[in-house]
Amino acid sequence: MDKKKISVAVIKRLPRYYRYLGDLLDNGIVRISSGELSKRMNVTASQIRQDLNKFGCFGQQGYGYNVETLYEEIGKILGLDKQYQIIIIGAGNLGQALANYGNFKKRGFNFVAMFDIDPTIIGHELHGIKVQDISSLDVYLSKNDIDIAVLSLPKQNAAKIADVLAKNGVKGIWNFSHIDLHMPADVTVENVHLTDSLMTLSYKISKNRHNYVVEDEED
Amino acid sequence: MDKKKISVAVIKRLPRYYRYLGDLLDNGIVRISSGELSKRMNVTASQIRQDLNKFGCFGQQGYGYNVETLYEEIGKILGLDKQYQIIIIGAGNLGQALANYGNFKKRGFNFVAMFDIDPTIIGHELHGIKVQDISSLDVYLSKNDIDIAVLSLPKQNAAKIADVLAKNGVKGIWNFSHIDLHMPADVTVENVHLTDSLMTLSYKISKNRHNYVVEDEED
DNA sequence: TAGATTGTTAATCGATTAACAATC
DNA sequence: TAGATTGTTAATCGATTAACAATC
């Protein structure tokens, strides 16, 4: 199989293309050129064409790109044509926020179970999902085919739980715990380190007190 | 003033250095060399030294870096020596999760008010913070000195609210709404697009179905 | 002093941008 | 056909890595 190397930078831009194309589609716009899209997104047309051509030839000379086709193609590249079964480890506010976010379900991300350590919420339903005892996690995983696990629990327990997930065939971990997980190659980790994000913001706010500047960024 | 240009890539690595140094400090480790730190963090020693030297000479030849000093210096660079007054716009699960996250308060991020549009929660206290009517936002901002606003509200209302924030002197916006905000240069936006993050994860999980590979990443 | 390790310059690598032939 | 715009190669730019003199 002839695999092309795709950089992380390119992958991270795909959801943004997807969002802009979705907006165009909602506004009934049928075709778009890389030049016009570049103006709207504030990136270079060259970058758009280079990025897209990593995955295929979706455009047509003299015409541009069909919005609907390109939207669907990027959706397929992102794996949005598939359904994902997701469990949430840690039923606190953050876990609940994710379980309750309707847009995920629309895109094929199905939150099917929550787990927690707190006996006062175990057995209760939160946003239509029953909270189960964390100690029953491995039994649950052996009986259910789970693709993704959300780690929205204190970092002290994250590594141990991640090992249980990996051993039971979970493919992806959406990690909100403030810790670096070391997983086998067949388990993918996507980190959302909110603390890091807030620190980056405070850096940028306080940059005028320093002797250096920050470059602009669109992300 | 002689301002050095710092790339976004460098800035985004600083919180991770800060975290590892904090862990070393907790473990009573007094000094660390770039070589030893590079092994633990899985980055090159050269990158660590290059990154740090953008901000100053914190090390000593033949010795390495004093963990406590370096930890404090990076904290200062990140602006963690300052206090920040933060308000939350949108008191849903996500807003509550952030208001309730104790580690932010420890670092000088003080959540002082929440705003929402929902009359059934306005006037109530959530996690010790009173929820106020969103229509009173500009009056509140004129009376209080707010540094950062969290946008954890539906994207339909985000741009309008962001304008109110900018007009009233808010310096930073921590944007969880799935929209690109176009702000004046003196307002800094830090985006947390959870949908994009989840799509990146689904891309990586489904990569084996594609004819391309993803490079490894430590972040 | 000898060994270790930084700070920094130079080399390499990769990503972005520019240019343009191909073609719709 | 003429004009527009892609796909793709070449040029540029910036970030990462390597190397080493300075020095603790």
Short mmCIF file of C-alpha atoms (C1' of nucleotides) in Angstrom, two decimals:
data_model
loop_
_atom_site.label_atom_id
_atom_site.label_comp_id
_atom_site.label_asym_id
_atom_site.label_seq_id
_atom_site.Cartn_x
_atom_site.Cartn_y
_atom_site.Cartn_z
CA MET A 1 0.00 0.00 0.00
CA ASP A 2 1.41 3.36 -1.05
CA LYS A 3 1.00 5.53 2.04
CA LYS A 4 1.64 9.26 1.78
CA LYS A 5 2.89 11.07 4.83
CA ILE A 6 0.46 13.68 6.09
CA SER A 7 1.74 16.17 8.63
CA VAL A 8 -0.15 17.00 11.82
CA ALA A 9 -0.37 20.61 10.63
CA VAL A 10 -2.42 19.55 7.59
CA ILE A 11 -4.70 17.27 9.60
CA LYS A 12 -5.45 20.00 12.11
CA ARG A 13 -6.55 22.31 9.29
CA LEU A 14 -9.06 19.84 7.86
CA PRO A 15 -11.84 20.44 10.43
CA ARG A 16 -11.63 24.16 9.72
CA TYR A 17 -12.02 23.61 5.98
CA TYR A 18 -14.91 21.31 6.78
CA ARG A 19 -16.61 23.97 8.89
CA TYR A 20 -16.24 26.70 6.25
CA LEU A 21 -17.54 24.39 3.55
CA GLY A 22 -20.50 23.48 5.75
CA ASP A 23 -21.28 27.18 6.14
CA LEU A 24 -21.04 27.72 2.38
CA LEU A 25 -23.35 24.77 1.85
CA ASP A 26 -25.86 26.21 4.32
CA ASN A 27 -25.77 29.45 2.38
CA GLY A 28 -26.55 27.67 -0.89
CA ILE A 29 -23.16 28.35 -2.47
CA VAL A 30 -22.49 25.66 -5.08
CA ARG A 31 -18.89 26.25 -6.13
CA ILE A 32 -15.83 27.88 -4.59
CA SER A 33 -12.32 28.58 -5.85
CA SER A 34 -9.25 28.25 -3.68
CA GLY A 35 -8.77 31.99 -4.12
CA GLU A 36 -12.22 32.87 -2.80
CA LEU A 37 -11.97 30.38 0.07
CA SER A 38 -8.54 31.73 0.96
CA LYS A 39 -10.01 35.22 1.40
CA ARG A 40 -12.75 33.96 3.69
CA MET A 41 -10.47 31.76 5.77
CA ASN A 42 -7.48 34.09 5.79
CA VAL A 43 -5.01 31.49 4.55
CA THR A 44 -3.21 31.31 1.21
CA ALA A 45 -4.90 29.74 -1.81
CA SER A 46 -1.70 27.82 -2.36
CA GLN A 47 -1.98 26.19 1.03
CA ILE A 48 -5.57 25.17 0.41
CA ARG A 49 -4.68 23.52 -2.89
CA GLN A 50 -1.60 21.86 -1.43
CA ASP A 51 -3.57 20.52 1.53
CA LEU A 52 -6.42 19.13 -0.54
CA ASN A 53 -4.11 17.56 -3.10
CA LYS A 54 -2.58 15.44 -0.39
CA PHE A 55 -5.84 13.48 -0.43
CA GLY A 56 -6.97 13.65 -4.03
CA CYS A 57 -7.91 15.84 -6.97
CA PHE A 58 -11.21 17.31 -5.87
CA GLY A 59 -11.21 20.42 -8.06
CA GLN A 60 -11.60 21.20 -11.70
CA GLN A 61 -9.46 23.65 -13.66
CA GLY A 62 -11.25 26.82 -14.58
CA TYR A 63 -14.13 26.04 -12.21
CA GLY A 64 -12.87 25.50 -8.70
CA TYR A 65 -14.38 23.07 -6.23
CA ASN A 66 -17.94 21.87 -5.89
CA VAL A 67 -18.83 22.79 -2.32
CA GLU A 68 -21.03 19.80 -1.56
CA THR A 69 -18.61 17.26 -3.03
CA LEU A 70 -15.62 18.75 -1.25
CA TYR A 71 -17.54 18.93 2.03
CA GLU A 72 -18.41 15.26 1.77
CA GLU A 73 -14.92 14.23 0.73
CA ILE A 74 -13.32 16.00 3.67
CA GLY A 75 -15.95 14.43 5.91
CA LYS A 76 -14.88 11.01 4.66
CA ILE A 77 -11.19 11.85 5.15
CA LEU A 78 -11.97 12.84 8.74
CA GLY A 79 -13.81 9.56 9.25
CA LEU A 80 -17.17 11.26 9.73
CA ASP A 81 -18.90 8.74 7.51
CA LYS A 82 -18.51 6.18 10.30
CA GLN A 83 -20.30 5.71 13.61
CA TYR A 84 -18.33 5.77 16.83
CA GLN A 85 -19.34 4.30 20.18
CA ILE A 86 -17.99 6.47 22.96
CA ILE A 87 -17.84 6.13 26.72
CA ILE A 88 -17.05 8.86 29.20
CA ILE A 89 -14.81 8.17 32.18
CA GLY A 90 -15.54 10.76 34.83
CA ALA A 91 -19.10 12.09 35.05
CA GLY A 92 -18.27 15.52 36.41
CA ASN A 93 -19.30 18.78 34.78
CA LEU A 94 -16.92 18.33 31.89
CA GLY A 95 -18.02 14.77 31.17
CA GLN A 96 -21.62 15.89 31.33
CA ALA A 97 -20.97 18.84 29.04
CA LEU A 98 -19.57 16.52 26.39
CA ALA A 99 -22.36 13.97 26.82
CA ASN A 100 -24.88 16.74 26.39
CA TYR A 101 -23.40 18.38 23.31
CA GLY A 102 -25.87 17.55 20.54
CA ASN A 103 -23.59 18.29 17.60
CA PHE A 104 -21.42 15.28 18.36
CA LYS A 105 -24.34 12.87 18.00
CA LYS A 106 -25.26 14.40 14.65
CA ARG A 107 -21.78 13.55 13.36
CA GLY A 108 -21.85 9.90 14.34
CA PHE A 109 -20.31 10.17 17.77
CA ASN A 110 -22.58 8.19 20.09
CA PHE A 111 -22.08 8.52 23.81
CA VAL A 112 -23.30 5.22 25.17
CA ALA A 113 -22.09 5.05 28.77
CA MET A 114 -20.55 7.05 31.60
CA PHE A 115 -18.40 5.75 34.43
CA ASP A 116 -17.59 7.34 37.75
CA ILE A 117 -16.15 6.54 41.14
CA ASP A 118 -18.70 8.58 43.13
CA PRO A 119 -21.36 6.30 44.72
CA THR A 120 -23.83 9.18 45.02
CA ILE A 121 -24.23 9.42 41.22
CA ILE A 122 -23.63 5.79 40.20
CA GLY A 123 -26.92 4.35 38.95
CA HIS A 124 -28.39 7.74 38.12
CA GLU A 125 -29.02 9.00 34.63
CA LEU A 126 -27.25 12.15 33.43
CA HIS A 127 -28.35 13.58 30.11
CA GLY A 128 -29.96 10.29 29.22
CA ILE A 129 -26.87 8.22 29.97
CA LYS A 130 -26.64 5.93 32.97
CA VAL A 131 -23.63 6.39 35.22
CA GLN A 132 -21.94 3.09 36.00
CA ASP A 133 -19.41 2.09 38.62
CA ILE A 134 -15.85 2.52 37.37
CA SER A 135 -14.99 -0.85 38.85
CA SER A 136 -17.24 -2.48 36.26
CA LEU A 137 -15.37 -0.87 33.37
CA ASP A 138 -13.43 -3.91 32.18
CA VAL A 139 -16.49 -6.15 32.30
CA TYR A 140 -18.42 -3.55 30.32
CA LEU A 141 -15.65 -3.26 27.72
CA SER A 142 -15.49 -7.02 27.25
CA LYS A 143 -19.20 -7.05 26.42
CA ASN A 144 -19.39 -3.88 24.31
CA ASP A 145 -17.46 -2.72 21.29
CA ILE A 146 -16.23 0.76 22.20
CA ASP A 147 -14.23 2.92 19.81
CA ILE A 148 -13.40 5.98 21.88
CA ALA A 149 -13.12 6.77 25.57
CA VAL A 150 -13.20 10.28 26.99
CA LEU A 151 -10.93 10.77 29.98
CA SER A 152 -12.54 13.55 32.01
CA LEU A 153 -11.29 12.47 35.40
CA PRO A 154 -8.55 13.63 37.79
CA LYS A 155 -5.08 12.95 36.45
CA GLN A 156 -4.16 10.70 39.38
CA ASN A 157 -6.34 7.90 37.97
CA ALA A 158 -5.96 8.61 34.25
CA ALA A 159 -2.93 6.43 33.43
CA LYS A 160 -4.35 3.35 35.16
CA ILE A 161 -7.72 3.70 33.42
CA ALA A 162 -6.00 4.29 30.07
CA ASP A 163 -4.23 0.95 30.44
CA VAL A 164 -7.55 -0.82 31.04
CA LEU A 165 -8.97 0.87 27.93
CA ALA A 166 -6.01 -0.12 25.77
CA LYS A 167 -6.09 -3.73 26.97
CA ASN A 168 -9.76 -3.95 26.02
CA GLY A 169 -9.47 -2.76 22.46
CA VAL A 170 -10.46 0.90 22.70
CA LYS A 171 -8.97 2.60 19.64
CA GLY A 172 -8.94 6.24 20.66
CA ILE A 173 -8.62 8.22 23.85
CA TRP A 174 -9.85 11.79 24.05
CA ASN A 175 -7.75 12.90 26.96
CA PHE A 176 -8.82 15.88 29.07
CA SER A 177 -6.62 14.83 32.00
CA HIS A 178 -3.53 16.96 32.43
CA ILE A 179 -1.06 14.16 31.91
CA ASP A 180 0.84 12.61 28.99
CA LEU A 181 -0.40 9.09 28.30
CA HIS A 182 2.01 6.49 26.93
CA MET A 183 -0.07 4.08 24.90
CA PRO A 184 0.68 1.25 22.48
CA ALA A 185 0.85 2.24 18.81
CA ASP A 186 -2.66 0.98 18.04
CA VAL A 187 -4.26 3.36 20.54
CA THR A 188 -4.55 6.98 19.42
CA VAL A 189 -4.54 9.77 21.97
CA GLU A 190 -5.92 13.24 21.32
CA ASN A 191 -5.12 15.64 24.13
CA VAL A 192 -7.21 18.61 25.22
CA HIS A 193 -5.14 20.29 27.88
CA LEU A 194 -7.36 23.16 29.00
CA THR A 195 -4.81 24.36 31.53
CA ASP A 196 -2.20 24.69 28.77
CA SER A 197 -4.68 26.56 26.63
CA LEU A 198 -5.47 29.06 29.40
CA MET A 199 -1.75 29.55 30.07
CA THR A 200 -1.19 30.26 26.39
CA LEU A 201 -3.90 32.90 26.63
CA SER A 202 -2.37 34.49 29.71
CA TYR A 203 1.01 34.52 27.96
CA LYS A 204 -0.47 36.38 25.01
CA ILE A 205 -2.35 38.84 27.23
CA SER A 206 0.74 39.62 29.25
CA LYS A 207 3.08 39.71 26.25
CA ASN A 208 3.27 43.50 26.36
CA ARG A 209 5.07 43.22 29.65
CA HIS A 210 7.75 41.13 27.96
CA ASN A 211 10.45 41.97 25.46
CA TYR A 212 9.08 39.79 22.72
CA VAL A 213 6.10 39.66 20.43
CA VAL A 214 3.77 36.90 19.35
CA GLU A 215 2.98 36.15 15.74
CA ASP A 216 -0.63 36.22 14.65
CA GLU A 217 -2.38 32.96 14.16
CA GLU A 218 -5.60 31.74 12.67
CA ASP A 219 -6.66 28.42 14.15
CA MET B 1 12.22 48.17 22.82
CA ASP B 2 14.03 45.20 21.30
CA LYS B 3 11.29 42.66 20.77
CA LYS B 4 12.21 39.15 19.72
CA LYS B 5 9.76 37.20 17.63
CA ILE B 6 8.49 34.09 19.36
CA SER B 7 6.68 31.52 17.25
CA VAL B 8 3.38 30.00 18.31
CA ALA B 9 5.06 26.58 18.31
CA VAL B 10 7.42 27.69 21.07
CA ILE B 11 4.68 29.30 23.15
CA LYS B 12 2.54 26.18 23.00
CA ARG B 13 5.42 24.11 24.34
CA LEU B 14 5.94 26.32 27.41
CA PRO B 15 3.01 24.95 29.46
CA ARG B 16 4.32 21.45 28.92
CA TYR B 17 7.79 22.40 30.19
CA TYR B 18 6.09 24.08 33.11
CA ARG B 19 4.15 20.94 33.95
CA TYR B 20 7.20 18.66 33.80
CA LEU B 21 9.21 21.07 35.93
CA GLY B 22 6.37 21.19 38.45
CA ASP B 23 6.42 17.40 38.65
CA LEU B 24 10.19 17.39 39.14
CA LEU B 25 9.80 19.98 41.87
CA ASP B 26 7.14 17.86 43.59
CA ASN B 27 9.57 14.95 43.49
CA GLY B 28 12.28 16.96 45.19
CA ILE B 29 14.58 17.06 42.16
CA VAL B 30 16.81 20.12 42.42
CA ARG B 31 18.63 20.27 39.09
CA ILE B 32 17.97 18.97 35.58
CA SER B 33 19.98 19.01 32.35
CA SER B 34 18.40 19.55 28.96
CA GLY B 35 19.52 16.02 28.11
CA GLU B 36 17.74 14.43 31.04
CA LEU B 37 14.60 16.54 30.51
CA SER B 38 14.61 15.66 26.82
CA LYS B 39 14.47 11.96 27.68
CA ARG B 40 11.52 12.44 30.02
CA MET B 41 9.58 14.69 27.64
CA ASN B 42 10.51 12.90 24.44
CA VAL B 43 11.77 16.01 22.66
CA THR B 44 15.34 16.90 21.66
CA ALA B 45 17.66 18.56 24.15
CA SER B 46 18.52 21.02 21.42
CA GLN B 47 14.91 22.13 21.18
CA ILE B 48 14.65 22.63 24.92
CA ARG B 49 17.77 24.81 24.99
CA GLN B 50 16.68 26.75 21.92
CA ASP B 51 13.22 27.35 23.36
CA LEU B 52 14.46 28.51 26.74
CA ASN B 53 17.13 30.77 25.27
CA LYS B 54 14.45 32.73 23.48
CA PHE B 55 13.56 34.13 26.89
CA GLY B 56 16.86 34.25 28.73
CA CYS B 57 19.87 32.32 29.99
CA PHE B 58 18.41 30.22 32.76
CA GLY B 59 21.03 27.46 32.82
CA GLN B 60 24.61 27.09 33.88
CA GLN B 61 27.32 25.30 31.91
CA GLY B 62 28.36 22.01 33.44
CA TYR B 63 25.38 22.02 35.80
CA GLY B 64 22.14 22.31 33.91
CA TYR B 65 19.07 24.12 35.15
CA ASN B 66 17.87 24.68 38.69
CA VAL B 67 14.39 23.17 38.65
CA GLU B 68 12.76 25.64 41.01
CA THR B 69 14.24 28.70 39.32
CA LEU B 70 13.32 27.50 35.84
CA TYR B 71 9.81 26.61 36.98
CA GLU B 72 9.32 30.09 38.35
CA GLU B 73 10.83 31.78 35.32
CA ILE B 74 8.56 29.92 32.92
CA GLY B 75 5.65 30.76 35.19
CA LYS B 76 6.53 34.43 34.87
CA ILE B 77 6.89 34.15 31.09
CA LEU B 78 3.42 32.59 30.95
CA GLY B 79 2.04 35.44 33.02
CA LEU B 80 1.20 33.18 35.96
CA ASP B 81 2.64 35.67 38.45
CA LYS B 82 -0.40 37.88 37.81
CA GLN B 83 -4.02 37.64 38.89
CA TYR B 84 -6.75 37.48 36.27
CA GLN B 85 -10.42 38.34 36.72
CA ILE B 86 -12.51 36.07 34.53
CA ILE B 87 -16.17 35.96 33.63
CA ILE B 88 -18.00 33.10 31.98
CA ILE B 89 -20.55 33.74 29.26
CA GLY B 90 -22.85 30.75 29.09
CA ALA B 91 -23.54 28.89 32.31
CA GLY B 92 -24.15 25.47 30.77
CA ASN B 93 -22.28 22.33 31.69
CA LEU B 94 -19.08 23.50 30.06
CA GLY B 95 -19.15 26.90 31.74
CA GLN B 96 -19.83 25.22 35.06
CA ALA B 97 -17.03 22.73 34.53
CA LEU B 98 -14.54 25.55 34.04
CA ALA B 99 -15.90 27.56 36.99
CA ASN B 100 -15.53 24.49 39.16
CA TYR B 101 -12.01 23.51 38.16
CA GLY B 102 -9.95 24.29 41.25
CA ASN B 103 -6.53 24.29 39.59
CA PHE B 104 -7.32 27.49 37.71
CA LYS B 105 -7.91 29.42 40.92
CA LYS B 106 -4.60 28.19 42.33
CA ARG B 107 -2.81 29.75 39.35
CA GLY B 108 -4.35 33.19 39.67
CA PHE B 109 -7.34 32.74 37.41
CA ASN B 110 -10.33 34.02 39.38
CA PHE B 111 -13.79 33.32 38.06
CA VAL B 112 -15.86 36.20 39.38
CA ALA B 113 -19.15 36.10 37.46
CA MET B 114 -21.28 34.02 35.11
CA PHE B 115 -23.80 35.26 32.58
CA ASP B 116 -26.62 33.40 30.89
CA ILE B 117 -29.76 33.98 28.87
CA ASP B 118 -31.84 31.33 30.65
CA PRO B 119 -34.26 32.93 33.19
CA THR B 120 -34.56 29.69 35.17
CA ILE B 121 -30.92 29.88 36.31
CA ILE B 122 -30.40 33.67 36.43
CA GLY B 123 -30.05 34.74 40.05
CA HIS B 124 -28.99 31.29 41.21
CA GLU B 125 -25.52 30.40 42.39
CA LEU B 126 -23.53 27.74 40.55
CA HIS B 127 -20.29 26.58 42.14
CA GLY B 128 -20.27 29.67 44.30
CA ILE B 129 -20.71 32.10 41.41
CA LYS B 130 -23.93 33.99 40.85
CA VAL B 131 -25.46 33.73 37.39
CA GLN B 132 -26.41 37.12 36.01
CA ASP B 133 -28.63 38.14 33.14
CA ILE B 134 -26.65 38.44 29.90
CA SER B 135 -28.48 41.69 29.17
CA SER B 136 -26.65 43.26 32.11
CA LEU B 137 -23.23 42.36 30.71
CA ASP B 138 -22.18 45.79 29.47
CA VAL B 139 -23.24 47.49 32.70
CA TYR B 140 -21.29 44.89 34.66
CA LEU B 141 -18.20 45.37 32.49
CA SER B 142 -18.29 49.13 32.92
CA LYS B 143 -18.20 48.69 36.70
CA ASN B 144 -15.70 45.81 36.93
CA ASP B 145 -12.21 45.34 35.55
CA ILE B 146 -12.34 42.03 33.73
CA ASP B 147 -9.29 40.54 32.02
CA ILE B 148 -10.64 37.41 30.39
CA ALA B 149 -14.05 36.22 29.22
CA VAL B 150 -14.89 32.59 28.55
CA LEU B 151 -17.27 32.08 25.64
CA SER B 152 -19.11 28.84 26.41
CA LEU B 153 -22.32 29.66 24.62
CA PRO B 154 -23.92 28.65 21.31
CA LYS B 155 -22.06 30.03 18.31
CA GLN B 156 -25.07 32.01 17.10
CA ASN B 157 -24.56 34.59 19.86
CA ALA B 158 -20.80 34.44 20.19
CA ALA B 159 -19.76 37.15 17.71
CA LYS B 160 -22.19 39.71 19.11
CA ILE B 161 -21.09 39.08 22.69
CA ALA B 162 -17.44 39.19 21.67
CA ASP B 163 -17.97 42.69 20.31
CA VAL B 164 -19.46 43.82 23.62
CA LEU B 165 -16.47 42.34 25.44
CA ALA B 166 -13.95 44.06 23.16
CA LYS B 167 -15.69 47.42 23.46
CA ASN B 168 -15.52 47.18 27.23
CA GLY B 169 -11.83 46.51 27.57
CA VAL B 170 -11.68 42.75 28.00
CA LYS B 171 -8.16 41.71 26.99
CA GLY B 172 -8.58 38.02 26.29
CA ILE B 173 -11.30 35.72 25.04
CA TRP B 174 -11.15 32.00 25.73
CA ASN B 175 -13.40 30.88 22.93
CA PHE B 176 -15.18 27.52 23.14
CA SER B 177 -17.76 28.52 20.51
CA HIS B 178 -17.24 26.85 17.16
CA ILE B 179 -16.71 30.06 15.24
CA ASP B 180 -13.75 32.24 14.23
CA LEU B 181 -13.88 35.57 16.01
CA HIS B 182 -12.49 38.66 14.31
CA MET B 183 -11.31 40.96 17.06
CA PRO B 184 -9.26 44.17 17.22
CA ALA B 185 -5.53 43.69 17.71
CA ASP B 186 -5.65 44.48 21.43
CA VAL B 187 -8.01 41.57 22.14
CA THR B 188 -6.41 38.14 22.21
CA VAL B 189 -8.45 35.08 21.29
CA GLU B 190 -7.53 31.56 22.32
CA ASN B 191 -9.73 28.97 20.64
CA VAL B 192 -10.70 25.60 22.05
CA HIS B 193 -12.62 23.93 19.26
CA LEU B 194 -13.68 20.63 20.80
CA THR B 195 -15.45 19.53 17.64
CA ASP B 196 -12.22 19.97 15.66
CA SER B 197 -10.33 18.02 18.28
CA LEU B 198 -12.77 15.12 18.14
CA MET B 199 -12.62 15.12 14.32
CA THR B 200 -8.83 14.98 14.48
CA LEU B 201 -9.16 11.94 16.71
CA SER B 202 -11.61 10.23 14.37
CA TYR B 203 -9.25 10.97 11.48
CA LYS B 204 -6.39 9.29 13.29
CA ILE B 205 -8.51 6.29 14.32
CA SER B 206 -9.74 5.75 10.79
CA LYS B 207 -6.35 6.40 9.17
CA ASN B 208 -5.84 2.72 8.48
CA ARG B 209 -8.72 2.89 6.06
CA HIS B 210 -6.88 5.59 4.10
CA ASN B 211 -3.83 5.44 1.91
CA TYR B 212 -1.78 7.72 4.08
CA VAL B 213 -0.17 7.68 7.47
CA VAL B 214 -0.01 10.15 10.31
CA GLU B 215 3.20 11.21 11.94
CA ASP B 216 3.60 10.70 15.64
CA GLU B 217 3.24 13.69 17.88
CA GLU B 218 3.87 14.57 21.47
CA ASP B 219 1.70 17.42 22.64
"C1'" DT C 1 41.96 20.66 36.33
"C1'" DA C 2 38.74 17.51 33.80
"C1'" DG C 3 34.04 16.62 32.80
"C1'" DA C 4 29.68 18.18 31.94
"C1'" DT C 5 26.51 21.02 29.93
"C1'" DT C 6 25.05 25.33 28.38
"C1'" DG C 7 24.34 29.07 24.82
"C1'" DT C 8 24.62 29.80 20.13
"C1'" DT C 9 25.99 29.29 15.37
"C1'" DA C 10 25.62 26.41 11.38
"C1'" DA C 11 23.31 22.66 8.82
"C1'" DT C 12 19.30 20.26 7.81
"C1'" DC C 13 14.78 19.40 7.30
"C1'" DG C 14 10.02 20.35 6.42
"C1'" DA C 15 6.29 23.40 5.60
"C1'" DT C 16 4.57 27.33 3.20
"C1'" DT C 17 4.33 30.24 -0.71
"C1'" DA C 18 5.02 31.37 -5.50
"C1'" DA C 19 4.86 30.29 -10.18
"C1'" DC C 20 3.13 28.27 -14.16
"C1'" DA C 21 1.95 24.55 -17.40
"C1'" DA C 22 -2.12 21.79 -17.93
"C1'" DT C 23 -6.85 21.81 -18.80
"C1'" DC C 24 -11.66 22.54 -18.00
"C1'" DT D 1 -11.80 29.88 -28.17
"C1'" DA D 2 -10.42 32.80 -24.11
"C1'" DG D 3 -10.47 33.07 -19.27
"C1'" DA D 4 -10.21 30.95 -15.05
"C1'" DT D 5 -8.38 27.98 -11.91
"C1'" DT D 6 -6.48 23.75 -10.74
"C1'" DG D 7 -2.55 20.44 -9.74
"C1'" DT D 8 2.15 20.40 -9.12
"C1'" DT D 9 6.94 21.74 -9.36
"C1'" DA D 10 10.24 25.01 -7.78
"C1'" DA D 11 11.65 28.66 -4.52
"C1'" DT D 12 11.48 30.50 -0.11
"C1'" DC D 13 10.97 30.67 4.48
"C1'" DG D 14 11.04 29.09 9.15
"C1'" DA D 15 11.61 25.59 12.53
"C1'" DT D 16 14.26 21.79 14.21
"C1'" DT D 17 18.46 19.43 14.90
"C1'" DA D 18 23.42 19.05 15.11
"C1'" DA D 19 27.73 20.69 16.41
"C1'" DC D 20 30.93 22.93 19.21
"C1'" DA D 21 33.26 26.74 21.55
"C1'" DA D 22 32.56 28.86 25.96
"C1'" DT D 23 32.52 28.15 30.69
"C1'" DC D 24 30.91 26.54 35.10
#
